[in-house]
Short mmCIF file of C-alpha atoms in Angstrom, two decimals:
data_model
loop_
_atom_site.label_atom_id
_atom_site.label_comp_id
_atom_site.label_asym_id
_atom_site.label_seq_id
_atom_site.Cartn_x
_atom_site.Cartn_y
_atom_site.Cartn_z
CA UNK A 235 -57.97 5.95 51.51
CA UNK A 236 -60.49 5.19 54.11
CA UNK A 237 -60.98 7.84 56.63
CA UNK A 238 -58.84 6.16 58.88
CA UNK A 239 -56.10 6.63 56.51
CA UNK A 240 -55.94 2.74 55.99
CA UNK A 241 -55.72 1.91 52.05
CA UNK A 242 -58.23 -0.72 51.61
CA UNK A 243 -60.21 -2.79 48.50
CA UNK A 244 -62.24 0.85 48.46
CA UNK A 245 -59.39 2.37 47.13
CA UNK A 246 -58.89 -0.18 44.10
CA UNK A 247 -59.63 2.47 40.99
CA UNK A 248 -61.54 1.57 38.15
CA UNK A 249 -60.57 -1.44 36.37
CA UNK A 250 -62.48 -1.41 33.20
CA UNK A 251 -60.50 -2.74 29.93
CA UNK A 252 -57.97 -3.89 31.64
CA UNK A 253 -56.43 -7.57 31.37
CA UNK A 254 -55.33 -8.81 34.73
CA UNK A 255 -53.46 -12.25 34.94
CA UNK A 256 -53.38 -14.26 38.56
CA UNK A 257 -51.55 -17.41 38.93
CA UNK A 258 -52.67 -19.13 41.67
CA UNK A 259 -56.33 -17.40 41.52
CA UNK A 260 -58.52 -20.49 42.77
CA UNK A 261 -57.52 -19.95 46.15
CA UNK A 262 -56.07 -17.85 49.26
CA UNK A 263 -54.53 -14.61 48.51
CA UNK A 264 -54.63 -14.83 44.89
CA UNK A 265 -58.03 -15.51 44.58
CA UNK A 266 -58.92 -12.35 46.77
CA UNK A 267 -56.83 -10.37 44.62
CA UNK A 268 -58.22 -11.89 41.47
CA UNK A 269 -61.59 -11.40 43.00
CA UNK A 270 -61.59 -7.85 43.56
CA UNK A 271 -59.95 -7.56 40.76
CA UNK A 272 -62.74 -8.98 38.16
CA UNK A 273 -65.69 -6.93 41.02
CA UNK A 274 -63.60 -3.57 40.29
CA UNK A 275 -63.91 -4.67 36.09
CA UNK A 276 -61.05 -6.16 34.96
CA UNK A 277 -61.26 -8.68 32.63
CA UNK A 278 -59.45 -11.67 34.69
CA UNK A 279 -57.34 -14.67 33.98
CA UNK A 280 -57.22 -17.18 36.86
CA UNK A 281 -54.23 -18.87 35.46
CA UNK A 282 -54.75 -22.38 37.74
CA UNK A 283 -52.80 -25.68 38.19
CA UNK A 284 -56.02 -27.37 39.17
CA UNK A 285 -58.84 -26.46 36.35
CA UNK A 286 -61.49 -28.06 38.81
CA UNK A 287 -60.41 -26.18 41.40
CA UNK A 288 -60.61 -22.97 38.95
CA UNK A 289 -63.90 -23.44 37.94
CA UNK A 290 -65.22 -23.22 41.61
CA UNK A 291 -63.10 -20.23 42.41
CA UNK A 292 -64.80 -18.64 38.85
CA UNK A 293 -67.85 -19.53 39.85
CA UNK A 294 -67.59 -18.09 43.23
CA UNK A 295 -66.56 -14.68 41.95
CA UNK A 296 -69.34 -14.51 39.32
CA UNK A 297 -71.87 -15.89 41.94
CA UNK A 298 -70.99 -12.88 43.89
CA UNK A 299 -70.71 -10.07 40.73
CA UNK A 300 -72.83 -11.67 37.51
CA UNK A 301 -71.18 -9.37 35.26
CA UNK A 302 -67.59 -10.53 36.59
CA UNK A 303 -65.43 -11.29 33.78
CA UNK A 304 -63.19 -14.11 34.48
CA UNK A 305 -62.11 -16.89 32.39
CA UNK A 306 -59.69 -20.16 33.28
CA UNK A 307 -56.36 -20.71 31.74
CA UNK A 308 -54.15 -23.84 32.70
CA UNK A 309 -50.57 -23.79 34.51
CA UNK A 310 -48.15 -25.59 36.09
CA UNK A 311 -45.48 -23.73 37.10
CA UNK A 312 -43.30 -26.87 38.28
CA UNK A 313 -43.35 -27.51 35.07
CA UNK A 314 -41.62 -25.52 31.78
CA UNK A 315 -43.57 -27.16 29.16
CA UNK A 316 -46.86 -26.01 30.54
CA UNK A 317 -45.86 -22.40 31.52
CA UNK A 318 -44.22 -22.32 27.78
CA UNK A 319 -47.95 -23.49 26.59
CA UNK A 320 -49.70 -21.21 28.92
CA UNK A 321 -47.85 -18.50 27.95
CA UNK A 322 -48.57 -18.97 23.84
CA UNK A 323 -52.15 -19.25 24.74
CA UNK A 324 -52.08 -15.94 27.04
CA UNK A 325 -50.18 -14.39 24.32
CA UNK A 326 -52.44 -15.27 21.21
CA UNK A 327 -55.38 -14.39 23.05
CA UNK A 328 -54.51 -11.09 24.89
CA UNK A 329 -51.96 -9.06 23.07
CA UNK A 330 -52.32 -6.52 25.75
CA UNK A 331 -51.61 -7.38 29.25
CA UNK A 332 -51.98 -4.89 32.23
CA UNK A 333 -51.20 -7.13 35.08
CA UNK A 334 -49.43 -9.78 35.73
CA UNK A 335 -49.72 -10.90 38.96
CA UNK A 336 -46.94 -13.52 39.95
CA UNK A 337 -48.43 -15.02 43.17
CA UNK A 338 -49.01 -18.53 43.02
CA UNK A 339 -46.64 -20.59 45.44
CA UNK A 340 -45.74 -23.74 48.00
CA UNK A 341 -44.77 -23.21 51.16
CA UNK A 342 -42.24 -25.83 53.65
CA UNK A 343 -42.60 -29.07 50.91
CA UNK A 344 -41.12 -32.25 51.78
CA UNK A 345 -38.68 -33.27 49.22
CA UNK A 346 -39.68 -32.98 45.72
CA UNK A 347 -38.66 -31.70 42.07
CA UNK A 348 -40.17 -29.95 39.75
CA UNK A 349 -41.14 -31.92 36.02
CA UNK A 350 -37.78 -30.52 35.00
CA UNK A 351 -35.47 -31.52 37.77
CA UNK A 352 -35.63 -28.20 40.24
CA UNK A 353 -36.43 -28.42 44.04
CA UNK A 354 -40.17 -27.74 44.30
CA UNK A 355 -40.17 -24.40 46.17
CA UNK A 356 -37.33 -22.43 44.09
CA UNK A 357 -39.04 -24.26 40.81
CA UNK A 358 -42.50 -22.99 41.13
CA UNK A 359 -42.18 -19.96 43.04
CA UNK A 360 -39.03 -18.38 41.07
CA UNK A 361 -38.37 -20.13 37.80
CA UNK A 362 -41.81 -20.81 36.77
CA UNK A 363 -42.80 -17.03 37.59
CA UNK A 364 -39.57 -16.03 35.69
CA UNK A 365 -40.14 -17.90 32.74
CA UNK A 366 -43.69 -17.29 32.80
CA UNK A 367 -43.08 -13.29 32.85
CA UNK A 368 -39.98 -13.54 30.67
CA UNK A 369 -42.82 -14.75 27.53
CA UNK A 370 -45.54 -12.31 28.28
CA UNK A 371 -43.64 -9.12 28.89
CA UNK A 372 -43.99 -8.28 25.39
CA UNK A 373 -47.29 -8.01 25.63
CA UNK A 374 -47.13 -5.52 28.89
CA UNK A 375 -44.39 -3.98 27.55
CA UNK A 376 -46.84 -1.94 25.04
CA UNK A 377 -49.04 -1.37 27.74
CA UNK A 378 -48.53 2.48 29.39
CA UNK A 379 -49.20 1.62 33.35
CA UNK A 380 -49.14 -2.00 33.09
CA UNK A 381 -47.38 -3.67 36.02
CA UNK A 382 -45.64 -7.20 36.97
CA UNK A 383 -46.26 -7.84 40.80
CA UNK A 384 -44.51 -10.44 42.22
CA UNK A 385 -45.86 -12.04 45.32
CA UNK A 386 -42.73 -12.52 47.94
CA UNK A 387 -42.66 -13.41 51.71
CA UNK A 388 -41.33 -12.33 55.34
CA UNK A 389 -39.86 -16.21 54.95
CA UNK A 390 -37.18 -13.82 52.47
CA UNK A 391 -35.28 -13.06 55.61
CA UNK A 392 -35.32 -16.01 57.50
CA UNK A 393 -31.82 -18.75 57.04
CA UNK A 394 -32.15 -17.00 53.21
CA UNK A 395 -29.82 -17.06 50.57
CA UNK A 396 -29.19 -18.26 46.81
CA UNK A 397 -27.27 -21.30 47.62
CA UNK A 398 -25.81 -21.32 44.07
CA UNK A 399 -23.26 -24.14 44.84
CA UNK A 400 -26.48 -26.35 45.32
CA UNK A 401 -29.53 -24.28 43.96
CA UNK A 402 -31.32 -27.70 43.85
CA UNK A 403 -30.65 -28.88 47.44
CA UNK A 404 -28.74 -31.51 46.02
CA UNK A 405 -26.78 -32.34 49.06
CA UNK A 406 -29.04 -31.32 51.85
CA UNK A 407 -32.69 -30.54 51.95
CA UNK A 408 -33.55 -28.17 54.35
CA UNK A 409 -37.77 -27.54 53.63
CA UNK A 410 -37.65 -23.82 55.52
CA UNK A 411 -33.80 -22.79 54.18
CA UNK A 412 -35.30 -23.75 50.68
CA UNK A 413 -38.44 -21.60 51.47
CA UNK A 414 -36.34 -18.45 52.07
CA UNK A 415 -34.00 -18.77 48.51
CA UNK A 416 -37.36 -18.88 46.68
CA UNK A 417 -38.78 -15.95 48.40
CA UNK A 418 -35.58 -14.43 48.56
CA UNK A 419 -35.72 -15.01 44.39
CA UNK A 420 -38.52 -13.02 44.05
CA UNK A 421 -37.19 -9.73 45.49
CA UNK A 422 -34.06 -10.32 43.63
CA UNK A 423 -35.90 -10.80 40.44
CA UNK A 424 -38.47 -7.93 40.92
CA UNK A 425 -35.38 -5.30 42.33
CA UNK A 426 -33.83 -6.29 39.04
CA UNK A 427 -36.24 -6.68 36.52
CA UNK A 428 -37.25 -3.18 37.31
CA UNK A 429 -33.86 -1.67 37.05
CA UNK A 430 -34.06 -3.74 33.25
CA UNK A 431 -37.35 -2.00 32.72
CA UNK A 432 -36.61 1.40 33.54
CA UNK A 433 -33.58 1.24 31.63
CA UNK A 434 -35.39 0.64 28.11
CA UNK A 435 -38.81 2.24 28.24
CA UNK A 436 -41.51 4.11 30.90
CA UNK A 437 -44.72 1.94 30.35
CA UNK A 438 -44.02 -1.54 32.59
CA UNK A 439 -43.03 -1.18 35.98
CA UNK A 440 -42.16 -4.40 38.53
CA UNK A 441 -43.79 -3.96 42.28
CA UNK A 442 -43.05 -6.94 45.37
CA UNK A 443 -45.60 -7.24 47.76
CA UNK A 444 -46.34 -9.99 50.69
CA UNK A 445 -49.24 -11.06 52.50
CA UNK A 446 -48.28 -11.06 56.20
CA UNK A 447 -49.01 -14.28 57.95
CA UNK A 448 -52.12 -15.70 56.46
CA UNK A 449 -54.46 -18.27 57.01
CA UNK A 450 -54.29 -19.98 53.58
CA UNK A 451 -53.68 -23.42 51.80
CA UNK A 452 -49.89 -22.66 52.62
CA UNK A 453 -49.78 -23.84 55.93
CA UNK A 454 -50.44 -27.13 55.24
CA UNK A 455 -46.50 -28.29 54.84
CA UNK A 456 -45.29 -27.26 57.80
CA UNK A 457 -43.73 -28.81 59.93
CA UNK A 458 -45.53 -30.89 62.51
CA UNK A 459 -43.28 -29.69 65.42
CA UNK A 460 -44.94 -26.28 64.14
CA UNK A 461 -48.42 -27.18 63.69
CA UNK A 462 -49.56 -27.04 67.92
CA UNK A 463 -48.28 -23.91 68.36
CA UNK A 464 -49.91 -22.36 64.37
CA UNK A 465 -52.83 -23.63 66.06
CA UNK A 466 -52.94 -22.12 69.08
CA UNK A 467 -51.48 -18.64 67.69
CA UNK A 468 -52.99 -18.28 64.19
CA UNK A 469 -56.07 -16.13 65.55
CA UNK A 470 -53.77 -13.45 67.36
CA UNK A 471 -51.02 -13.56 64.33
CA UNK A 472 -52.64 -14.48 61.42
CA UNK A 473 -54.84 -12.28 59.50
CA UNK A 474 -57.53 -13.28 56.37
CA UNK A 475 -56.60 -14.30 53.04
CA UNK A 476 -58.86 -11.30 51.99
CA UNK A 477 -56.44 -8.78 54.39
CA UNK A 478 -53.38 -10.90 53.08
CA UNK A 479 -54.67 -10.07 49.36
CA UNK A 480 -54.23 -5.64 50.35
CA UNK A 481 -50.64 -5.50 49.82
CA UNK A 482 -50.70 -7.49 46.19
CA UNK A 483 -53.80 -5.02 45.32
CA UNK A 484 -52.51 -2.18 46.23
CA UNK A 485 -48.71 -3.34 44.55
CA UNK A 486 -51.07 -3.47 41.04
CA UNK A 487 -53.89 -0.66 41.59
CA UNK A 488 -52.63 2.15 43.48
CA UNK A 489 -51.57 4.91 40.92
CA UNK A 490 -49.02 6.38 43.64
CA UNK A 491 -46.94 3.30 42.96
CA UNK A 492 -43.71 3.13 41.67
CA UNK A 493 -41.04 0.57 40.32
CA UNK A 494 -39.02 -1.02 42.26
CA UNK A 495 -40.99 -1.12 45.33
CA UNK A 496 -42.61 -3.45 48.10
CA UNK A 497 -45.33 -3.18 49.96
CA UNK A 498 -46.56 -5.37 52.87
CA UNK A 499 -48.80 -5.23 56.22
CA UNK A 500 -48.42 -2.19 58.81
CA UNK A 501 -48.79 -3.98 61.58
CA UNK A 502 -46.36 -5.69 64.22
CA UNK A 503 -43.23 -7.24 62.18
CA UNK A 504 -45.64 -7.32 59.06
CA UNK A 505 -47.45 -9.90 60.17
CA UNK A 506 -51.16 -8.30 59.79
CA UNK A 507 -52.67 -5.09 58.58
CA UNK A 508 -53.50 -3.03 56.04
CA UNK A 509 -50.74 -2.41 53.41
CA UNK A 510 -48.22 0.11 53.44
CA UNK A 511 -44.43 0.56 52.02
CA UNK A 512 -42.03 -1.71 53.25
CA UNK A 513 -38.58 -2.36 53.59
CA UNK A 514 -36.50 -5.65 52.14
CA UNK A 515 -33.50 -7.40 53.78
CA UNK A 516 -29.91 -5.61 52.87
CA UNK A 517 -29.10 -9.15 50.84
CA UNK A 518 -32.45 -8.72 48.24
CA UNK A 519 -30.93 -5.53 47.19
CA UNK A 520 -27.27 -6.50 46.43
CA UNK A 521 -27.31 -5.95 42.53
CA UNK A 522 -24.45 -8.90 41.65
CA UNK A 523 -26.68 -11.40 43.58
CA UNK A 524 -29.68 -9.96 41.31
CA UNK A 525 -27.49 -10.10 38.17
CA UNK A 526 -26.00 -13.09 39.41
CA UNK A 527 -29.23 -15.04 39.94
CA UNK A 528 -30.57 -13.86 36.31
CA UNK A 529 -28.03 -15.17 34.81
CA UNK A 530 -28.52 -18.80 36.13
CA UNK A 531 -32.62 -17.88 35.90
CA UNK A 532 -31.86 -17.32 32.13
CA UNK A 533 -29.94 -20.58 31.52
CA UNK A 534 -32.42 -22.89 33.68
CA UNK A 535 -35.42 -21.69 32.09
CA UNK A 536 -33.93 -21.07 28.35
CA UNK A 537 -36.20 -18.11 28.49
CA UNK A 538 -34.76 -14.95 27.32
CA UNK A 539 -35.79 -11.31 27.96
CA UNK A 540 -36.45 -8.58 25.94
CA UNK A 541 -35.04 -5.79 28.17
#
């Protein structure tokens, strides 16, 4: 750590040989992390929904580091049939997987479902990243230190909880409610994927981690009541996407790390800083809610796991 005692990107080890894959990576948090990622020598996948929007963020990061290794590979997680094509491709081509890092998102979307019928935020930022994960752990799974990070929020504590009477918002649409179950998801999935993990073998671990408040592509949904006052508070609240990147690095590099955990900004309520570990709400650690919720993940998805 610095000499301030702040972990920062000069305490990402080594990352020579290692196979890192980022969805999300073109922009934001994920492509800091995937940056830094591909500078420190991992061979990168920026696993995109947008392969124009890829090939600038790749371009970028070589531009920056010529010997960067980075290379594109198309996803839509709001949609199965893409993440189950993504996945084949990711397997076939990398039978070895060290990270995979589980951060792309949306953030406060008006009404919308996924390709397959879910609501937009608890499609793409849960059941895409559990599918996803559920086809290439076998390939971390031989991997000693290889990690699945998954990329969750402070939104997991606000008006949050698995609504599974109506896991679609069916009835009622609430953008921010719908927010907090997806982020909410991810800590349940993580807490319990690891516990499925360490159960069966040593080698994988699974590690949470959020960003803080941000300055990234997120913001654009919200609300408009919201937007006056984001504007007028974002520079004292929010921090960089390159700061909002620390916790998600440190979650996959840091060889102090262990399964199970979360790590997120030291600052005031989380909202900035460097990264540290955190606590989770009481609810993301009830095991029947995690159990509960992998259960339905299972059945929605059709994706079983091999732990």
């Amino acid at each position: 750590m610095g000499s301030n005692g702040k972990w920062s990107t000069a305490d990402v080890p080594d990352q020579s040989d290692r196979i890192a894959v980022v969805t999300g990576a073109n922009t934001g948090i994920g492509y800091h992390t995937a940056a830094t990622l591909a500078h420190r020598g991992a061979h990168v996948v920026l696993a995109v929904r947008n392969l124009e929007k890829g090939n600038a963020a790749l371009a970028r990061i070589v531009a920056a580091h010529p010997r960067a290794d980075v290379t594109l590979q198309e996803l839509d997680l709001g949609s199965l049939a893409s993440v189950r094509a993504a996945a084949k491709s990711l397997r076939d081509a990398y039978p070895r997987i060290d990270l995979l890092i589980n951060n792309a998102g949306v953030m406060y979307t008006p009404k919308q479902l996924t390709a397959d019928g879910f609501e937009m935020q608890f499609g793409t930022n849960h059941l895409g990243h559990f599918a996803l994960t559920g086809l290439l752990l076998d390939n971390l799974l031989r991997v000693r230190g290889s990690r699945v990070v998954t990329v969750s929020s402070n939104g997991h504590r606000f008006r949050a909880a698995i609504h599974f009477d109506d896991l679609q918002w069916e009835r009622h649409y609430d953008r921010i409610a719908a927010y907090g179950q997806s982020k909410l998801a991810n800590l349940l999935f993580t807490y319990e994927l690891q516990r499925r993990l360490a159960a069966q073998q040593k080698n994988t671990i699974a590690v949470a981690a959020h960003p803080g408040t941000s300055n990234t592509e997120l913001m654009r949904n919200l609300p408009g009541i919201l937007k006056p006052a984001n504007a007028l508070l974002a520079p004292l609240l929010f921090q960089s996407p390159a700061m909002g990147a620390l916790p998600t690095l440190r979650a996959a590099t840091d060889p102090e790390v262990e399964g199970g955990q979360y790590y997120g900004p030291d600052g005031f309520a989380q909202q900035r800083g460097h990264p540290k570990l955190v606590s989770s709400s009481a609810q993301s650690h009830d095991e029947e809610l995690q159990r509960r919720l992998w259960t339905v993940s299972e059945e929605l998805t059709g994706v079983k796991y091999p732990v």
